[in-house]
CSV table of C-alpha atoms and ligand atoms in Angstrom, one decimal:
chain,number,residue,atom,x,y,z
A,1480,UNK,CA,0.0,0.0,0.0
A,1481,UNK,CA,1.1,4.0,-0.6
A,1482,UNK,CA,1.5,5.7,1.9
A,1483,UNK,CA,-1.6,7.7,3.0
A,1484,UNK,CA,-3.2,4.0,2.7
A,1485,UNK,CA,-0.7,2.6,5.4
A,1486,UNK,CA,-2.6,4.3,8.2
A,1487,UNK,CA,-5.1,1.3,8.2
A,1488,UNK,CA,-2.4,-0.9,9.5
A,1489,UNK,CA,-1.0,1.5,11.5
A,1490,UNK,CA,-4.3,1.6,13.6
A,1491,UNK,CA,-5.0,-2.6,13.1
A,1492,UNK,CA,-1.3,-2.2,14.4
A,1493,UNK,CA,-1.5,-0.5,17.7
A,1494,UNK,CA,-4.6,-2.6,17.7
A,1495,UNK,CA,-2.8,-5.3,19.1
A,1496,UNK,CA,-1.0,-4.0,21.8
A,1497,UNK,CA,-4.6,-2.6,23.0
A,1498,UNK,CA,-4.8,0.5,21.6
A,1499,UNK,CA,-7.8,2.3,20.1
A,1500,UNK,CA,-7.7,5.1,17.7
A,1501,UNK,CA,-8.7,8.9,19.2
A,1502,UNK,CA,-11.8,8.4,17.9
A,1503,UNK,CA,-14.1,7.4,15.4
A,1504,UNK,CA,-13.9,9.1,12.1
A,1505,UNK,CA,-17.3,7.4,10.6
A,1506,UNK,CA,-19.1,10.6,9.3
A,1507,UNK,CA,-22.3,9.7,11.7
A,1508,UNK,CA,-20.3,9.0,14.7
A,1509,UNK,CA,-17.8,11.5,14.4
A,1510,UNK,CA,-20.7,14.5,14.1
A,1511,UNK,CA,-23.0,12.9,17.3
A,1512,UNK,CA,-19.4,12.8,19.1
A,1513,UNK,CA,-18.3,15.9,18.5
A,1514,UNK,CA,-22.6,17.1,19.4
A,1515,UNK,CA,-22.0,15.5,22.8
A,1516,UNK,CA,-19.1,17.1,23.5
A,1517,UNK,CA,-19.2,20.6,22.3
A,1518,UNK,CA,-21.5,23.4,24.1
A,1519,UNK,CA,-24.4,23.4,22.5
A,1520,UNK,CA,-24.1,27.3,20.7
A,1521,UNK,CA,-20.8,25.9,19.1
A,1522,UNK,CA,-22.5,22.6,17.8
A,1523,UNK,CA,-24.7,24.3,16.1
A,1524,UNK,CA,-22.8,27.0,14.7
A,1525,UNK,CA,-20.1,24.5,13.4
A,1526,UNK,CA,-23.1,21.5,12.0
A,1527,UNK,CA,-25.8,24.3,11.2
A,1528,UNK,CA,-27.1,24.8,7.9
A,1529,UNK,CA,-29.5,27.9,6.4
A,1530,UNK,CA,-33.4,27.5,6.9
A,1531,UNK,CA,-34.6,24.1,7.2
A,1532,UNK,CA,-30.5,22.7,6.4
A,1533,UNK,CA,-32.4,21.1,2.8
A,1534,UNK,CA,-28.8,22.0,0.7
A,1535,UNK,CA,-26.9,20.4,3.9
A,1536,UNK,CA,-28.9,17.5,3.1
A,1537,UNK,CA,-28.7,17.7,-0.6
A,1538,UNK,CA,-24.9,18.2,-0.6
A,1539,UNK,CA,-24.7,14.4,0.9
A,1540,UNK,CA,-27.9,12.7,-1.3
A,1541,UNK,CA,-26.1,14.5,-4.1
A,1542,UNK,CA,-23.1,11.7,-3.2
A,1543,UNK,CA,-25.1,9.3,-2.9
A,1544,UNK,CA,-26.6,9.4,-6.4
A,1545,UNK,CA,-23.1,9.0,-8.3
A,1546,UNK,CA,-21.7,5.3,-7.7
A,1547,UNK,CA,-17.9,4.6,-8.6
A,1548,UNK,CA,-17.7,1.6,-10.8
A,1549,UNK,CA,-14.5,-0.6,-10.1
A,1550,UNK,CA,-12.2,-2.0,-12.5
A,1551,UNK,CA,-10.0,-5.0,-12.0
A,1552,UNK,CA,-6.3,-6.1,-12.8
A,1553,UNK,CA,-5.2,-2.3,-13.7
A,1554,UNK,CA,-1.9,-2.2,-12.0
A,1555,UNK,CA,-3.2,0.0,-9.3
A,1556,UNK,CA,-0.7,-1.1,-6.6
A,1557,UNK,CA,1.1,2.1,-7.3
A,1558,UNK,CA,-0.8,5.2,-7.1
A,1559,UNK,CA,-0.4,9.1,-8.2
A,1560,UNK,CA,-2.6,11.2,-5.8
A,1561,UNK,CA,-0.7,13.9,-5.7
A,1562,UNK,CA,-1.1,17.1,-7.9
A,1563,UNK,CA,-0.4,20.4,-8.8
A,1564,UNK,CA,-2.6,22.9,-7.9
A,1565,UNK,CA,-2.3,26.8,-8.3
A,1566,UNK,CA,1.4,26.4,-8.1
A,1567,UNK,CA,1.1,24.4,-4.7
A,1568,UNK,CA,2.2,21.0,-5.3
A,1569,UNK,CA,-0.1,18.8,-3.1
A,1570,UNK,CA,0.6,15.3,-1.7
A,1571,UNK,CA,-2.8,14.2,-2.5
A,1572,UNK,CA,-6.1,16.7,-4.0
A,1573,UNK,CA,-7.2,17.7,-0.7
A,1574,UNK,CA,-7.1,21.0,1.7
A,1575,UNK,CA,-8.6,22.5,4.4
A,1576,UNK,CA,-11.4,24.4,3.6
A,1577,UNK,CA,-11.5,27.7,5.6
A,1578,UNK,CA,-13.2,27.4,8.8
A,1579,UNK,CA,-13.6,30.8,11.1
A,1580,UNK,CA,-13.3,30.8,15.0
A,1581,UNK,CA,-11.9,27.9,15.3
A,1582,UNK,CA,-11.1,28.8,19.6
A,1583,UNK,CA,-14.7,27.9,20.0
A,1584,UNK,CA,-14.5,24.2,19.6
A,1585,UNK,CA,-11.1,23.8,21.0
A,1586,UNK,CA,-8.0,26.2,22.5
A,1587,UNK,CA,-5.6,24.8,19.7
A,1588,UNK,CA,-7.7,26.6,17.6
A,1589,UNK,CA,-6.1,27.5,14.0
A,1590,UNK,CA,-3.1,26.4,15.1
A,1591,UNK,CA,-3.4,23.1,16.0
A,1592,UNK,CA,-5.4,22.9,12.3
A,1593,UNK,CA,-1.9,24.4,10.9
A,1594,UNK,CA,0.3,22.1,12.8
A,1595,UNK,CA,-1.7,19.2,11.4
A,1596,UNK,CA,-1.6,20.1,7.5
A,1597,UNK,CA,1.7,21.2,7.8
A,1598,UNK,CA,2.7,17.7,9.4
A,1599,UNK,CA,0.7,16.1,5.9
A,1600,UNK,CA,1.8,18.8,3.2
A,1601,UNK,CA,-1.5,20.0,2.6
A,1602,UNK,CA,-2.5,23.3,2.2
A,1603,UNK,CA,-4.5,25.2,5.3
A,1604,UNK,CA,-7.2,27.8,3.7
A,1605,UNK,CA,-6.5,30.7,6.7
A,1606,UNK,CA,-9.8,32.4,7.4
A,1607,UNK,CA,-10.1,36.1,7.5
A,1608,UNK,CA,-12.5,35.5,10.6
A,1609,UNK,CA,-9.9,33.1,12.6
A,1610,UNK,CA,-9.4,33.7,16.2
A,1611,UNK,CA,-5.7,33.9,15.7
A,1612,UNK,CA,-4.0,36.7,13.5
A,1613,UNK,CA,-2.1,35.5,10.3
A,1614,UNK,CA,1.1,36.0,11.5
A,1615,UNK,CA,1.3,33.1,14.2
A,1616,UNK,CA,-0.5,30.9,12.0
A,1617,UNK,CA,2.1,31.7,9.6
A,1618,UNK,CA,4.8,30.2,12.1
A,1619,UNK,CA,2.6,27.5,13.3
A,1620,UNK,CA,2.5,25.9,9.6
A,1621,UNK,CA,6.1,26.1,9.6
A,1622,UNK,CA,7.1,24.9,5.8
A,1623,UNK,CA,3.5,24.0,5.0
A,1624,UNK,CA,1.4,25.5,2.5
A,1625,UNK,CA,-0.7,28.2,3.0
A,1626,UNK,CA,-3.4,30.0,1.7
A,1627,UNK,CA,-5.5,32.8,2.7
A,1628,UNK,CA,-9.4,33.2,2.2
A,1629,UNK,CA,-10.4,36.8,1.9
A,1630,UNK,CA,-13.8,38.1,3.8
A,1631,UNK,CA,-13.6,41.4,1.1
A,1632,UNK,CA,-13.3,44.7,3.2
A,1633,UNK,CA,-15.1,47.5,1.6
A,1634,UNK,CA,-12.5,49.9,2.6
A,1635,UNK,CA,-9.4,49.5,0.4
A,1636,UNK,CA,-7.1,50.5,2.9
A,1637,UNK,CA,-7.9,48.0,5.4
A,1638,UNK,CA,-8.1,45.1,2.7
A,1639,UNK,CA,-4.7,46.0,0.8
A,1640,UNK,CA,-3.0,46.2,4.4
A,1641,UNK,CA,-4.6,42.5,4.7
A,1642,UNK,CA,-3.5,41.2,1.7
A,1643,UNK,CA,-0.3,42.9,2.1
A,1644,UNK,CA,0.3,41.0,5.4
A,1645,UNK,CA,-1.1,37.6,4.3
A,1646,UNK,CA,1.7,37.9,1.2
A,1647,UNK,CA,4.4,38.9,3.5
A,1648,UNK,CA,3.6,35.9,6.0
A,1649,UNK,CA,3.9,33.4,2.7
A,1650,UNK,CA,0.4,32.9,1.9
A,1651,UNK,CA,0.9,31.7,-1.4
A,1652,UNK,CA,-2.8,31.7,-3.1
A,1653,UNK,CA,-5.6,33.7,-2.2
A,1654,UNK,CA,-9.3,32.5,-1.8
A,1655,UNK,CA,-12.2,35.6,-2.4
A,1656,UNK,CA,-15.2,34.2,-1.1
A,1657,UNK,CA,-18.2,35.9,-2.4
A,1658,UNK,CA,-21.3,33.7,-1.2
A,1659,UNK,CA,-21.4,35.4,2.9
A,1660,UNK,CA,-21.1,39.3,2.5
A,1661,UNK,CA,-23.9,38.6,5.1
A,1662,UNK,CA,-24.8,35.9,7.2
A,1663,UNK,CA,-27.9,34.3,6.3
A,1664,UNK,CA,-31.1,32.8,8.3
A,1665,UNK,CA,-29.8,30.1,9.8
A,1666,UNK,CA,-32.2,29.1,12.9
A,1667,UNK,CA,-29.5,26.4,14.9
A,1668,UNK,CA,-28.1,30.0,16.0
A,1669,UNK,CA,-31.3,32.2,16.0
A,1670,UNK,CA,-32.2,29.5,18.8
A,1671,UNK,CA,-29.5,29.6,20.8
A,1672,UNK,CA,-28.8,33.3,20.6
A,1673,UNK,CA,-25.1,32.7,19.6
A,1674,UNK,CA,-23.1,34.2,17.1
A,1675,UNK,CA,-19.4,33.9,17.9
A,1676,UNK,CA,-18.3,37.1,16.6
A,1677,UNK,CA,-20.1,39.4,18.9
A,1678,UNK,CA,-18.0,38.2,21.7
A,1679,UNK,CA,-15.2,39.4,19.6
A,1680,UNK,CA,-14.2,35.8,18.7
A,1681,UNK,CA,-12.9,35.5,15.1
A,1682,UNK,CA,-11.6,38.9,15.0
A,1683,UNK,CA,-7.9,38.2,15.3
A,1684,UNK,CA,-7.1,39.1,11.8
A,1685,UNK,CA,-8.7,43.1,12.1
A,1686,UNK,CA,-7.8,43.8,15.5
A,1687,UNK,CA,-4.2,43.1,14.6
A,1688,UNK,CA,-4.7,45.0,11.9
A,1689,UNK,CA,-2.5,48.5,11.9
A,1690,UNK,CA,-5.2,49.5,8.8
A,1691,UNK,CA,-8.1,48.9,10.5
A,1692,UNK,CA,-6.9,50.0,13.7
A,1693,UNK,CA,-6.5,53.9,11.8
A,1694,UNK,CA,-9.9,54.1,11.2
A,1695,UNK,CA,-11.3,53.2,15.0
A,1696,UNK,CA,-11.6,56.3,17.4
A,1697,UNK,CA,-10.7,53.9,19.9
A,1698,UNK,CA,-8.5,50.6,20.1
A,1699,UNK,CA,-10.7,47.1,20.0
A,1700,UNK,CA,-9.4,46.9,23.9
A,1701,UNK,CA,-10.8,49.9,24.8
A,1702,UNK,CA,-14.0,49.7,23.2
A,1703,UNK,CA,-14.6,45.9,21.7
A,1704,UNK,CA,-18.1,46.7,21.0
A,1705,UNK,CA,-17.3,49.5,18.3
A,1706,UNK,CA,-14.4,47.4,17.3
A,1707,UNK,CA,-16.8,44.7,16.4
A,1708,UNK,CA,-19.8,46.7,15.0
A,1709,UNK,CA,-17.2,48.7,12.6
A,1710,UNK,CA,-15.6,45.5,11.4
A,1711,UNK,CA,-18.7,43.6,10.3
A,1712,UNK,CA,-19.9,46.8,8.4
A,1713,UNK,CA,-16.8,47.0,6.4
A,1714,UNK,CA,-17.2,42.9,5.6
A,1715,UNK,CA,-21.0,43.0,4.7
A,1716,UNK,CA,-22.9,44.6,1.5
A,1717,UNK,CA,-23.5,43.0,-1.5
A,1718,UNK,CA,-21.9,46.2,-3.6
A,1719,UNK,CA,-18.6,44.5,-4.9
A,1720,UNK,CA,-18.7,44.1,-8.2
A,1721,UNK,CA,-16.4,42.0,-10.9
A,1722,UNK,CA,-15.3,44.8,-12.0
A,1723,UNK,CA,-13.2,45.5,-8.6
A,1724,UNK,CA,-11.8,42.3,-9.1
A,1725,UNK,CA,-8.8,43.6,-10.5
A,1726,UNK,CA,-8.4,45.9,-7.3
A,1727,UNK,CA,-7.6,42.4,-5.6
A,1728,UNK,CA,-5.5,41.5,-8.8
A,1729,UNK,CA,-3.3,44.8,-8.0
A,1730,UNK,CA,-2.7,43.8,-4.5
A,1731,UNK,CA,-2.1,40.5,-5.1
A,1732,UNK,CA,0.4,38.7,-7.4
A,1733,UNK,CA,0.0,34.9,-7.1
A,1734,UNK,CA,-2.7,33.2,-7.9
A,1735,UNK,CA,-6.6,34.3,-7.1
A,1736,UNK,CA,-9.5,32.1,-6.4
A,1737,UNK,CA,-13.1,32.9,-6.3
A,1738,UNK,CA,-15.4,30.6,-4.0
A,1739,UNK,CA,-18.9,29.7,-3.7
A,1740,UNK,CA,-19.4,29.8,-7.4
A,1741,UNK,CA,-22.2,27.8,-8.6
A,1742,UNK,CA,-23.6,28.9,-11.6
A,1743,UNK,CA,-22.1,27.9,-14.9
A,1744,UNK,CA,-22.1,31.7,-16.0
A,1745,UNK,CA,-20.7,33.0,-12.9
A,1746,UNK,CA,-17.7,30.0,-13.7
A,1747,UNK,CA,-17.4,31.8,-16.9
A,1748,UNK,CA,-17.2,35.1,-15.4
A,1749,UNK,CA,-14.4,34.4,-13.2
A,1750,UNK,CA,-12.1,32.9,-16.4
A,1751,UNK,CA,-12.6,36.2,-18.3
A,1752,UNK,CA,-11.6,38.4,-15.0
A,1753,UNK,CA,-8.6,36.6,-15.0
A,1754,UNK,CA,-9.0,34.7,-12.0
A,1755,UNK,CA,-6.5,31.4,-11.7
A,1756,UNK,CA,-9.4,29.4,-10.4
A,1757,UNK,CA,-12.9,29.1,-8.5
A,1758,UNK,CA,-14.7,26.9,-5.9
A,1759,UNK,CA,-17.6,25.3,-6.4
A,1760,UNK,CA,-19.2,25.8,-3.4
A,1761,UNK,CA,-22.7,26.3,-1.3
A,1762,UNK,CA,-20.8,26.8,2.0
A,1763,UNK,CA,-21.3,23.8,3.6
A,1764,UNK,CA,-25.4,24.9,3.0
A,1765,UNK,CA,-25.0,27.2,5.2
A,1766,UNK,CA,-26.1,30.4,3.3
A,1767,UNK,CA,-29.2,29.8,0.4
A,1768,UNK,CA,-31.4,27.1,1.9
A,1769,UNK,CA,-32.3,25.1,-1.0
A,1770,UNK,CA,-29.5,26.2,-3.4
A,1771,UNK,CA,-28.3,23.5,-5.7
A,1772,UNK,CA,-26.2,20.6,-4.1
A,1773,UNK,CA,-22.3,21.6,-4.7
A,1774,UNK,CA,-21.8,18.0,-6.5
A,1775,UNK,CA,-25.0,18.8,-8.7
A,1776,UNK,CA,-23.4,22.0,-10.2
A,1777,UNK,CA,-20.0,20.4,-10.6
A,1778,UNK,CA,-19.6,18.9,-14.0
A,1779,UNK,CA,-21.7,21.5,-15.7
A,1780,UNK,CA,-19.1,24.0,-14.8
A,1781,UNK,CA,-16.5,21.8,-14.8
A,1782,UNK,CA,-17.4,21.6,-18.7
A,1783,UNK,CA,-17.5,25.1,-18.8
A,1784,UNK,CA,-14.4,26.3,-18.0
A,1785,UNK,CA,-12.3,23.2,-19.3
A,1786,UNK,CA,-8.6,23.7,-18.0
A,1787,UNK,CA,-8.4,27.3,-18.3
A,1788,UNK,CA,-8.8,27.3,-14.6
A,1789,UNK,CA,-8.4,25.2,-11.6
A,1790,UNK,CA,-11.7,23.9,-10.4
A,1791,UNK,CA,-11.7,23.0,-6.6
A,1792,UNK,CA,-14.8,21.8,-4.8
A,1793,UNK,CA,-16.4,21.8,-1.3
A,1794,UNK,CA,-19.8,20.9,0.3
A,1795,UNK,CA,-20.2,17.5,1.4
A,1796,UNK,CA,-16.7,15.3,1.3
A,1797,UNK,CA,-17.0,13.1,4.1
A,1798,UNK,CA,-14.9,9.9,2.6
A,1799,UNK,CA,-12.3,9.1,0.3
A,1800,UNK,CA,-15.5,7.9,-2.4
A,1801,UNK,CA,-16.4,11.4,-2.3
A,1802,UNK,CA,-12.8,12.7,-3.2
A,1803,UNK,CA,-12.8,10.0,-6.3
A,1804,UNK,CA,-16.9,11.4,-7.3
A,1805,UNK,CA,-15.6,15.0,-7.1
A,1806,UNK,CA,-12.5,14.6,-9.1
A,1807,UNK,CA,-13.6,12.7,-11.5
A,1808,UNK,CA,-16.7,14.7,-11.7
A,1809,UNK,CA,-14.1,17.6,-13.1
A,1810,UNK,CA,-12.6,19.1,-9.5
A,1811,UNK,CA,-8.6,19.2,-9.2
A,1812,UNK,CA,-8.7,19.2,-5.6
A,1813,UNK,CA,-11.1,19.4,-2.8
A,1814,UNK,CA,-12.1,21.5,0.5
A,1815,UNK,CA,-12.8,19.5,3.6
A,1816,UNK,CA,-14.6,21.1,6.0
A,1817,UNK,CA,-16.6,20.4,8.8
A,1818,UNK,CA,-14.6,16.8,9.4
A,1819,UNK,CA,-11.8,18.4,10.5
A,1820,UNK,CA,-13.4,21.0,12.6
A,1821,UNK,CA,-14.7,17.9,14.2
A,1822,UNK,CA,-11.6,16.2,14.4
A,1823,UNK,CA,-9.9,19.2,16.4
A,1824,UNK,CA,-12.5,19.5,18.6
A,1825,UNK,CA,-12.5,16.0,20.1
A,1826,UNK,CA,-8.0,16.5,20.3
A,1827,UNK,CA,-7.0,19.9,18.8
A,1828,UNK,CA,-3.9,19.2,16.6
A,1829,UNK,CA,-3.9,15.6,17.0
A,1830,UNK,CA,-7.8,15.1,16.3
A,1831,UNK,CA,-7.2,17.0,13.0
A,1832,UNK,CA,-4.3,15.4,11.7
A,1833,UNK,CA,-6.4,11.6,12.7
A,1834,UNK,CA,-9.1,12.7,10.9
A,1835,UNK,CA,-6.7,13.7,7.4
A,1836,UNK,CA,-5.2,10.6,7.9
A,1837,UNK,CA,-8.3,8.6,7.5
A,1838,UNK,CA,-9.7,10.4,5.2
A,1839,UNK,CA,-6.5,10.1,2.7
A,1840,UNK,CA,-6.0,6.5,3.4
A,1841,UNK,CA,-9.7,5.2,2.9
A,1842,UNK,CA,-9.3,8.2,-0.4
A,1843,UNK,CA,-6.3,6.5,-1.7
A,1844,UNK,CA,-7.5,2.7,-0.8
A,1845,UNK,CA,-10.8,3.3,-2.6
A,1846,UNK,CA,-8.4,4.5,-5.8
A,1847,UNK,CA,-6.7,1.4,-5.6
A,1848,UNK,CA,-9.2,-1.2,-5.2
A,1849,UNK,CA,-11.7,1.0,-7.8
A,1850,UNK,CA,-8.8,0.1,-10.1
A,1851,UNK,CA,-7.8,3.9,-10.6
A,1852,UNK,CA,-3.9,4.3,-10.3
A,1853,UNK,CA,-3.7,8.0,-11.0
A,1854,UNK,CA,-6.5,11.0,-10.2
A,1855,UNK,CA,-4.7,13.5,-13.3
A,1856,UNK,CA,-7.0,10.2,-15.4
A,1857,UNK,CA,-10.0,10.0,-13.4
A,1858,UNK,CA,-13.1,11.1,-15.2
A,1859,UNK,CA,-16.8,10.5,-15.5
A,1860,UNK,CA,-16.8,6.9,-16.7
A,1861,UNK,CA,-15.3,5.9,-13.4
A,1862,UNK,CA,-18.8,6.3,-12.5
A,1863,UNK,CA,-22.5,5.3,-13.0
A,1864,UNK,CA,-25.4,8.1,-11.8
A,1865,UNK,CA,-28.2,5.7,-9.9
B,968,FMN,C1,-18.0,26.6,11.3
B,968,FMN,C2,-17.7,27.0,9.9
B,968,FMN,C3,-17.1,28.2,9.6
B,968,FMN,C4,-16.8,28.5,8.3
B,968,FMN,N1,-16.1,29.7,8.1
B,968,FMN,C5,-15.8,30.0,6.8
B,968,FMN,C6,-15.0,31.2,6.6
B,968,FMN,O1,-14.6,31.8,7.5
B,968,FMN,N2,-14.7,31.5,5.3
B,968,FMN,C7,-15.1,30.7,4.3
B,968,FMN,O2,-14.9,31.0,3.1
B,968,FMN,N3,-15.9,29.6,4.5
B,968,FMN,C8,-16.2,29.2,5.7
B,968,FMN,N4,-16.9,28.1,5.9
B,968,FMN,C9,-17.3,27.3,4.8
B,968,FMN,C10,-16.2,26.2,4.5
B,968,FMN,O3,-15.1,26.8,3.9
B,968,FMN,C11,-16.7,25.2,3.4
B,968,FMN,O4,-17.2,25.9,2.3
B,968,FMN,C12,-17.8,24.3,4.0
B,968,FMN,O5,-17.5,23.9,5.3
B,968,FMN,C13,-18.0,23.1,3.1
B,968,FMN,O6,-19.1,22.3,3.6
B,968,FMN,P1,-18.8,20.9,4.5
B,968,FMN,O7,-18.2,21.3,5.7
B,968,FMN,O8,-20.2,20.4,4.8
B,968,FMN,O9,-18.1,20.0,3.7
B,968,FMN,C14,-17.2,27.7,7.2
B,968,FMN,C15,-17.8,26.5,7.5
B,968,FMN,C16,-18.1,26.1,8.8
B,968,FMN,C17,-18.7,24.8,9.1
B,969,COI,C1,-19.3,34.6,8.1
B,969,COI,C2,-18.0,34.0,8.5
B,969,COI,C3,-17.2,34.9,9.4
B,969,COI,C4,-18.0,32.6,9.0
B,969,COI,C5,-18.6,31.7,8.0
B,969,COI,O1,-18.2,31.7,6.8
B,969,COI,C6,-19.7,30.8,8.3
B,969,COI,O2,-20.1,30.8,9.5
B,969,COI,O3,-20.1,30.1,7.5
């Protein structure tokens, strides 16, 4: 077996002197664990979907309605997972989707998640709305690779002093995401009252921030409250345009990424503003309540665009037979998110970096015995639509 696969015996391994894994990484069991041991306002903030959670559900019945179809005596002993993706070279087509306040499901926070993609070589998405600032993330991930997703301040000072610092602390690529200028209707935290950021969790990025600081009459210790209320005015209206794309093209010169696209014309949109690449994305579900599952509006714009940019895709990967549907569906590489969240709640750094491992060794042992011995070749026919 490769070696992401070599994890299984790892575990059957330390079976035998008695030992048990962390914990289990089954999708069902790993979400009621993580429900049983997280307060319930986090819980639902991190599982929580918009409105009645139908496109959290769809993004997993969409899965369920592609089957891989396995091939025998291919030569798949030896496999090829990894790729290159906006000039990150990635051990296998995975990354860590960006996940905000990360403190409120364990104190390791972001950098436990940093430590743990670092230790696998792949790439950590940095939130603008982590609890940590950039910076110490930055050291946390060591030689790893990082990227940085961009909640869009309105106020170009503020967002080219952002970008500015994300560059200088080596994050390579930056991710736009354009589908939560505001937050939507999402009645998990309508019922318990809780939204994170207005205990000043998340907030790491803009209180360190000498830009943002400028425009505050007093500093986010002195008065939080203002602090707060200022930031999420600067992060929320729906009047950024494709046009001011190319302000983020000016301020940035590696490689840009829009996510939450799921429209084939939006895909189209992004080619022609120069972008390097786009997720397809609903959010995890957790913005349009009955918006198209993620895997749905995959191969349609995955048609669209062909190669003339990288396609990544989130919304549902829970298992490695999701990371085989998804590629060969027309993604490059995919966003896991809540899984790991999970995983870092039930043992910070450790719980993360269990949670990769299983998911890259049932990914790469589900290549093999599907008979597919490189993903660059994986495409539709590897799969039958039930
Ligand atoms: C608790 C939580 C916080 C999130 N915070 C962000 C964020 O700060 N920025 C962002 O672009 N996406 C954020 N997302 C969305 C994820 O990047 C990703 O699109 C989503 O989790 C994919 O769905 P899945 O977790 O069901 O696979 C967040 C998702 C969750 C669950
Ligand atoms: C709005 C963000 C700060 C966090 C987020 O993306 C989310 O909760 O889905």
């Amino acid at each position: 077996m490769t070696r992401f696969g070599g994890y299984q015996n790892e575990i059957y391994l330390q079976g035998l002197g008695g030992a048990k894994p962390l914990f289990s990484t089954d999708p069902t069991k790993l979400e009621e664990s993580a429900a049983n041991l997280l307060d319930p306002g986090p819980y639902a903030y991190v599982a929580g979907g918009a409105g009645s959670a139908a496109t959290v559900r769809a993004n997993r019945e969409a899965f369920d309605r592609w089957r891989i179809v396995p091939r025998m005596l291919t030569g798949a002993t030896d496999r090829k997972l990894s790729v290159s993706v906006l000039g990150t070279e990635l051990p296998a087509p995975v990354a860590l989707a960006p996940v905000g306040v990360q403190s409120i499901v364990h104190p390791d926070a972001e950098l436990g998640t940093a430590r743990a993609a670092a230790s696998l070589g792949l790439p950590m998405i940095l939130s603008t709305a982590s609890s940590t600032s950039i910076e110490e993330v930055a050291a946390a991930n060591g030689a790893g690779p990082r990227w940085f997703q961009l909640y869009w301040p309105g106020d170009p000072d503020v967002c080219a002093s952002i970008l500015a610092r994300a560059k200088k602390a080596g994050y390579s690529v930056l991710v736009v995401t354009l589908d939560t200028w505001t937050l939507a209707w999402r009645p998990a935290d309508l019922d318990q009252a809780y939204l994170p950021f207005l205990n000043g969790e998340g907030l790491a990025v803009p209180f360190s921030d000498p830009a943002f600081r400028a425009l505050l009459e007093k500093t986010p210790e002195e008065d939080p409250p203002s602090a707060i209320l200022r930031w999420i005015s600067l992060v929320t209206g729906s009047d950024r345009t494709w046009e001011q794309l190319t302000f983020l093209r000016e301020h940035w010169d590696g490689p840009i990424v829009l996510k939450g696209i799921q429209h084939v014309d939006d895909a189209r949109k992004a080619v022609d503003a120069g972008m390097d690449g786009i997720v397809v994305s609903n959010h995890g579900g957790r913005q349009v309540d009955g918006a198209i599952a993620s895997l749905d509006a995959l191969p349609g714009i995955a048609a669209a665009v062909g190669d003339r940019i990288d396609v990544l895709f989130d919304s549902g990967v829970r298992t490695g037979s999701d990371v085989v549907k998804a590629l060969a569906l027309g993604a490059k590489a995919v966003l896991l998110g809540r899984p790991y969240v999970y995983g870092l709640a039930h043992a910070g750094e450790d719980g993360v970096r269990h949670v990769l491992r299983g998911l890259l060794a049932d990914f790469d042992m589900t290549m093999g015995l599907s008979g597919n011995a490189d993903v660059a070749a994986l495409s539709a026919d590897a799969l039958a639509r039930v």
